[in-house]
């Protein structure tokens, strides 16, 4: 099975808040990254957590709890342009390679 | 600063043919990675170069795939002979060496490969 689990799809309205949860396997874990990908585009880095706690970057925040092997991405004040797929990715201790979750497709409605 | 560029953006080939994908990383990035997303599934790691050396090729599916990075700059990924299951989007990413936040990976737009 996958080493990272995240919901497949979330629908919300403009202005709402969405939380995308991600659970991961701990073996070789170094940190948790989040990427956004619009259809046909490149995965774009959003946030990274190596330590427990909350990292805030504008409307997007990411949280990590290493003891719970869990993290989340919080999207606030949703805008139509936030409709995209969001991937959590485990950064491996060796070589910095990324292991991705299956992605969460976020659909923002008016 | 130019981002990671990949060529071609799309490729349609017949089963049994050969295709070569190219990736130009961000200048100065010693780490170069190849990833693949097949049939809408998760993005999977293929291999990792540090400069011209293969650091980790544990994700390469079989010996029909050959990656090179001569001179430690751009990289090529050759599929020979291509099979139907090789269809997908191939992403390249690059980053600085190290483990801190500034070594986050930057991705290219990907090459969409369709084998018919």
mmCIF file of N, CA and C in Angstrom, chain A residues 2 30 33 35 37 40-45 47-48 85 87 91-103, chain B residues 31 33 35 37 40-43 45 48 55-56 58 91 95-96 98-101 103-109 112:
data_model
loop_
_atom_site.group_PDB
_atom_site.id
_atom_site.type_symbol
_atom_site.label_atom_id
_atom_site.label_comp_id
_atom_site.label_asym_id
_atom_site.label_seq_id
_atom_site.Cartn_x
_atom_site.Cartn_y
_atom_site.Cartn_z
ATOM 1 N N UNK A 2 0.183 2.409 -0.063
ATOM 2 C CA UNK A 2 0.901 3.671 -0.124
ATOM 3 C C UNK A 2 1.508 3.966 1.231
ATOM 4 N N UNK A 30 12.193 12.291 7.050
ATOM 5 C CA UNK A 30 12.986 13.459 7.404
ATOM 6 C C UNK A 30 12.107 14.686 7.555
ATOM 7 N N UNK A 33 6.607 17.643 2.963
ATOM 8 C CA UNK A 33 6.426 18.758 2.035
ATOM 9 C C UNK A 33 5.021 18.735 1.457
ATOM 10 N N UNK A 35 2.865 20.100 -2.048
ATOM 11 C CA UNK A 35 2.954 20.629 -3.403
ATOM 12 C C UNK A 35 1.557 20.840 -3.968
ATOM 13 N N UNK A 37 -0.552 21.254 -7.638
ATOM 14 C CA UNK A 37 -0.429 21.017 -9.075
ATOM 15 C C UNK A 37 -1.743 21.329 -9.762
ATOM 16 N N UNK A 40 -2.126 19.794 -15.837
ATOM 17 C CA UNK A 40 -1.157 20.024 -16.908
ATOM 18 C C UNK A 40 0.064 20.818 -16.495
ATOM 19 N N UNK A 41 0.116 21.217 -15.222
ATOM 20 C CA UNK A 41 1.233 22.048 -14.779
ATOM 21 C C UNK A 41 2.250 21.288 -13.959
ATOM 22 N N UNK A 42 3.270 21.989 -13.527
ATOM 23 C CA UNK A 42 4.314 21.408 -12.694
ATOM 24 C C UNK A 42 3.877 21.414 -11.238
ATOM 25 N N UNK A 43 4.214 20.371 -10.480
ATOM 26 C CA UNK A 43 4.019 20.444 -9.034
ATOM 27 C C UNK A 43 4.815 21.624 -8.480
ATOM 28 N N UNK A 44 4.155 22.459 -7.700
ATOM 29 C CA UNK A 44 4.786 23.673 -7.176
ATOM 30 C C UNK A 44 4.867 23.585 -5.662
ATOM 31 N N UNK A 45 6.059 23.829 -5.139
ATOM 32 C CA UNK A 45 6.295 23.741 -3.699
ATOM 33 C C UNK A 45 5.456 24.767 -2.945
ATOM 34 N N UNK A 47 5.000 24.265 0.979
ATOM 35 C CA UNK A 47 5.407 24.348 2.372
ATOM 36 C C UNK A 47 6.178 23.103 2.770
ATOM 37 N N UNK A 48 6.948 23.240 3.849
ATOM 38 C CA UNK A 48 7.750 22.123 4.339
ATOM 39 C C UNK A 48 7.824 22.175 5.866
ATOM 40 N N UNK A 85 -4.782 20.034 -7.529
ATOM 41 C CA UNK A 85 -4.448 18.859 -6.724
ATOM 42 C C UNK A 85 -3.343 19.227 -5.742
ATOM 43 N N UNK A 87 -0.556 17.647 -3.012
ATOM 44 C CA UNK A 87 0.156 16.428 -2.661
ATOM 45 C C UNK A 87 0.961 16.639 -1.393
ATOM 46 N N UNK A 91 9.798 13.637 2.692
ATOM 47 C CA UNK A 91 11.183 13.778 2.278
ATOM 48 C C UNK A 91 11.993 12.719 3.010
ATOM 49 N N UNK A 92 12.724 11.910 2.226
ATOM 50 C CA UNK A 92 13.499 10.827 2.792
ATOM 51 C C UNK A 92 14.791 11.370 3.390
ATOM 52 N N UNK A 93 15.258 10.695 4.433
ATOM 53 C CA UNK A 93 16.507 11.120 5.066
ATOM 54 C C UNK A 93 17.689 10.992 4.105
ATOM 55 N N UNK A 94 17.636 9.973 3.277
ATOM 56 C CA UNK A 94 18.746 9.736 2.356
ATOM 57 C C UNK A 94 18.442 10.347 0.992
ATOM 58 N N UNK A 95 19.237 11.291 0.577
ATOM 59 C CA UNK A 95 19.138 11.802 -0.790
ATOM 60 C C UNK A 95 18.063 12.828 -1.049
ATOM 61 N N UNK A 96 17.271 13.154 -0.029
ATOM 62 C CA UNK A 96 16.252 14.191 -0.206
ATOM 63 C C UNK A 96 15.166 13.817 -1.197
ATOM 64 N N UNK A 97 15.063 12.546 -1.574
ATOM 65 C CA UNK A 97 14.020 12.200 -2.540
ATOM 66 C C UNK A 97 12.663 12.277 -1.858
ATOM 67 N N UNK A 98 11.624 12.453 -2.684
ATOM 68 C CA UNK A 98 10.262 12.624 -2.195
ATOM 69 C C UNK A 98 9.425 11.393 -2.495
ATOM 70 N N UNK A 99 8.631 10.985 -1.532
ATOM 71 C CA UNK A 99 7.627 9.949 -1.737
ATOM 72 C C UNK A 99 6.276 10.618 -1.595
ATOM 73 N N UNK A 100 5.480 10.569 -2.651
ATOM 74 C CA UNK A 100 4.243 11.335 -2.706
ATOM 75 C C UNK A 100 3.030 10.519 -2.271
ATOM 76 N N UNK A 101 2.064 11.223 -1.708
ATOM 77 C CA UNK A 101 0.737 10.667 -1.519
ATOM 78 C C UNK A 101 -0.006 10.700 -2.850
ATOM 79 N N UNK A 102 -1.211 10.160 -2.849
ATOM 80 C CA UNK A 102 -1.980 10.074 -4.073
ATOM 81 C C UNK A 102 -2.566 11.392 -4.556
ATOM 82 N N UNK A 103 -2.510 12.412 -3.714
ATOM 83 C CA UNK A 103 -3.024 13.720 -4.098
ATOM 84 C C UNK A 103 -4.465 13.912 -3.678
ATOM 85 N N UNK B 31 21.469 18.303 -7.391
ATOM 86 C CA UNK B 31 20.507 17.198 -7.329
ATOM 87 C C UNK B 31 19.577 17.257 -8.527
ATOM 88 N N UNK B 33 16.330 14.816 -10.132
ATOM 89 C CA UNK B 33 15.457 13.664 -9.900
ATOM 90 C C UNK B 33 14.532 13.464 -11.097
ATOM 91 N N UNK B 35 10.805 11.614 -11.826
ATOM 92 C CA UNK B 35 9.601 11.033 -11.241
ATOM 93 C C UNK B 35 8.636 10.699 -12.371
ATOM 94 N N UNK B 37 4.278 9.876 -13.132
ATOM 95 C CA UNK B 37 2.899 9.701 -12.680
ATOM 96 C C UNK B 37 2.161 8.935 -13.767
ATOM 97 N N UNK B 40 -2.954 8.715 -13.464
ATOM 98 C CA UNK B 40 -3.557 9.478 -12.381
ATOM 99 C C UNK B 40 -3.221 8.983 -10.999
ATOM 100 N N UNK B 41 -2.276 8.055 -10.919
ATOM 101 C CA UNK B 41 -1.871 7.558 -9.603
ATOM 102 C C UNK B 41 -0.845 8.497 -8.991
ATOM 103 N N UNK B 42 -0.266 8.082 -7.874
ATOM 104 C CA UNK B 42 0.676 8.972 -7.204
ATOM 105 C C UNK B 42 1.941 9.152 -8.033
ATOM 106 N N UNK B 43 2.603 10.266 -7.772
ATOM 107 C CA UNK B 43 3.872 10.554 -8.422
ATOM 108 C C UNK B 43 4.926 9.664 -7.774
ATOM 109 N N UNK B 45 8.916 8.129 -7.537
ATOM 110 C CA UNK B 45 10.336 8.363 -7.730
ATOM 111 C C UNK B 45 10.915 7.336 -8.684
ATOM 112 N N UNK B 48 17.740 9.396 -8.901
ATOM 113 C CA UNK B 48 18.344 10.607 -8.362
ATOM 114 C C UNK B 48 19.807 10.686 -8.785
ATOM 115 N N UNK B 55 22.836 8.501 -7.734
ATOM 116 C CA UNK B 55 22.847 8.307 -6.291
ATOM 117 C C UNK B 55 21.895 7.188 -5.871
ATOM 118 N N UNK B 56 20.776 7.117 -6.564
ATOM 119 C CA UNK B 56 19.722 6.168 -6.194
ATOM 120 C C UNK B 56 18.883 5.902 -7.431
ATOM 121 N N UNK B 58 16.680 3.209 -7.434
ATOM 122 C CA UNK B 58 15.807 2.150 -6.933
ATOM 123 C C UNK B 58 14.397 2.190 -7.527
ATOM 124 N N UNK B 91 8.178 13.600 -14.780
ATOM 125 C CA UNK B 91 8.606 14.868 -14.215
ATOM 126 C C UNK B 91 10.084 14.815 -13.862
ATOM 127 N N UNK B 95 17.318 20.358 -7.197
ATOM 128 C CA UNK B 95 17.476 21.072 -5.929
ATOM 129 C C UNK B 95 18.957 21.227 -5.615
ATOM 130 N N UNK B 96 19.226 22.114 -4.671
ATOM 131 C CA UNK B 96 20.589 22.228 -4.154
ATOM 132 C C UNK B 96 20.900 21.012 -3.286
ATOM 133 N N UNK B 98 21.997 19.247 0.221
ATOM 134 C CA UNK B 98 21.749 19.593 1.615
ATOM 135 C C UNK B 98 20.424 19.054 2.091
ATOM 136 N N UNK B 99 20.043 19.420 3.320
ATOM 137 C CA UNK B 99 18.815 18.885 3.885
ATOM 138 C C UNK B 99 17.857 19.961 4.381
ATOM 139 N N UNK B 100 18.264 21.224 4.349
ATOM 140 C CA UNK B 100 17.393 22.242 4.923
ATOM 141 C C UNK B 100 16.341 22.708 3.926
ATOM 142 N N UNK B 101 15.544 23.685 4.350
ATOM 143 C CA UNK B 101 14.416 24.130 3.534
ATOM 144 C C UNK B 101 14.866 24.601 2.157
ATOM 145 N N UNK B 103 16.744 23.405 0.188
ATOM 146 C CA UNK B 103 17.020 22.332 -0.756
ATOM 147 C C UNK B 103 15.732 21.739 -1.302
ATOM 148 N N UNK B 104 14.630 22.476 -1.157
ATOM 149 C CA UNK B 104 13.369 21.971 -1.690
ATOM 150 C C UNK B 104 13.463 21.787 -3.193
ATOM 151 N N UNK B 105 12.751 20.788 -3.696
ATOM 152 C CA UNK B 105 12.837 20.442 -5.110
ATOM 153 C C UNK B 105 11.891 21.288 -5.954
ATOM 154 N N UNK B 106 12.372 21.713 -7.110
ATOM 155 C CA UNK B 106 11.586 22.455 -8.084
ATOM 156 C C UNK B 106 11.339 21.539 -9.280
ATOM 157 N N UNK B 107 10.094 21.484 -9.690
ATOM 158 C CA UNK B 107 9.691 20.549 -10.737
ATOM 159 C C UNK B 107 9.527 21.233 -12.078
ATOM 160 N N UNK B 108 9.766 20.475 -13.132
ATOM 161 C CA UNK B 108 9.440 20.915 -14.474
ATOM 162 C C UNK B 108 7.982 20.614 -14.788
ATOM 163 N N UNK B 109 7.550 21.055 -15.974
ATOM 164 C CA UNK B 109 6.158 20.882 -16.387
ATOM 165 C C UNK B 109 5.828 19.438 -16.746
ATOM 166 N N UNK B 112 4.463 14.457 -21.187
ATOM 167 C CA UNK B 112 3.360 13.492 -21.252
ATOM 168 C C UNK B 112 3.671 12.491 -22.350
#
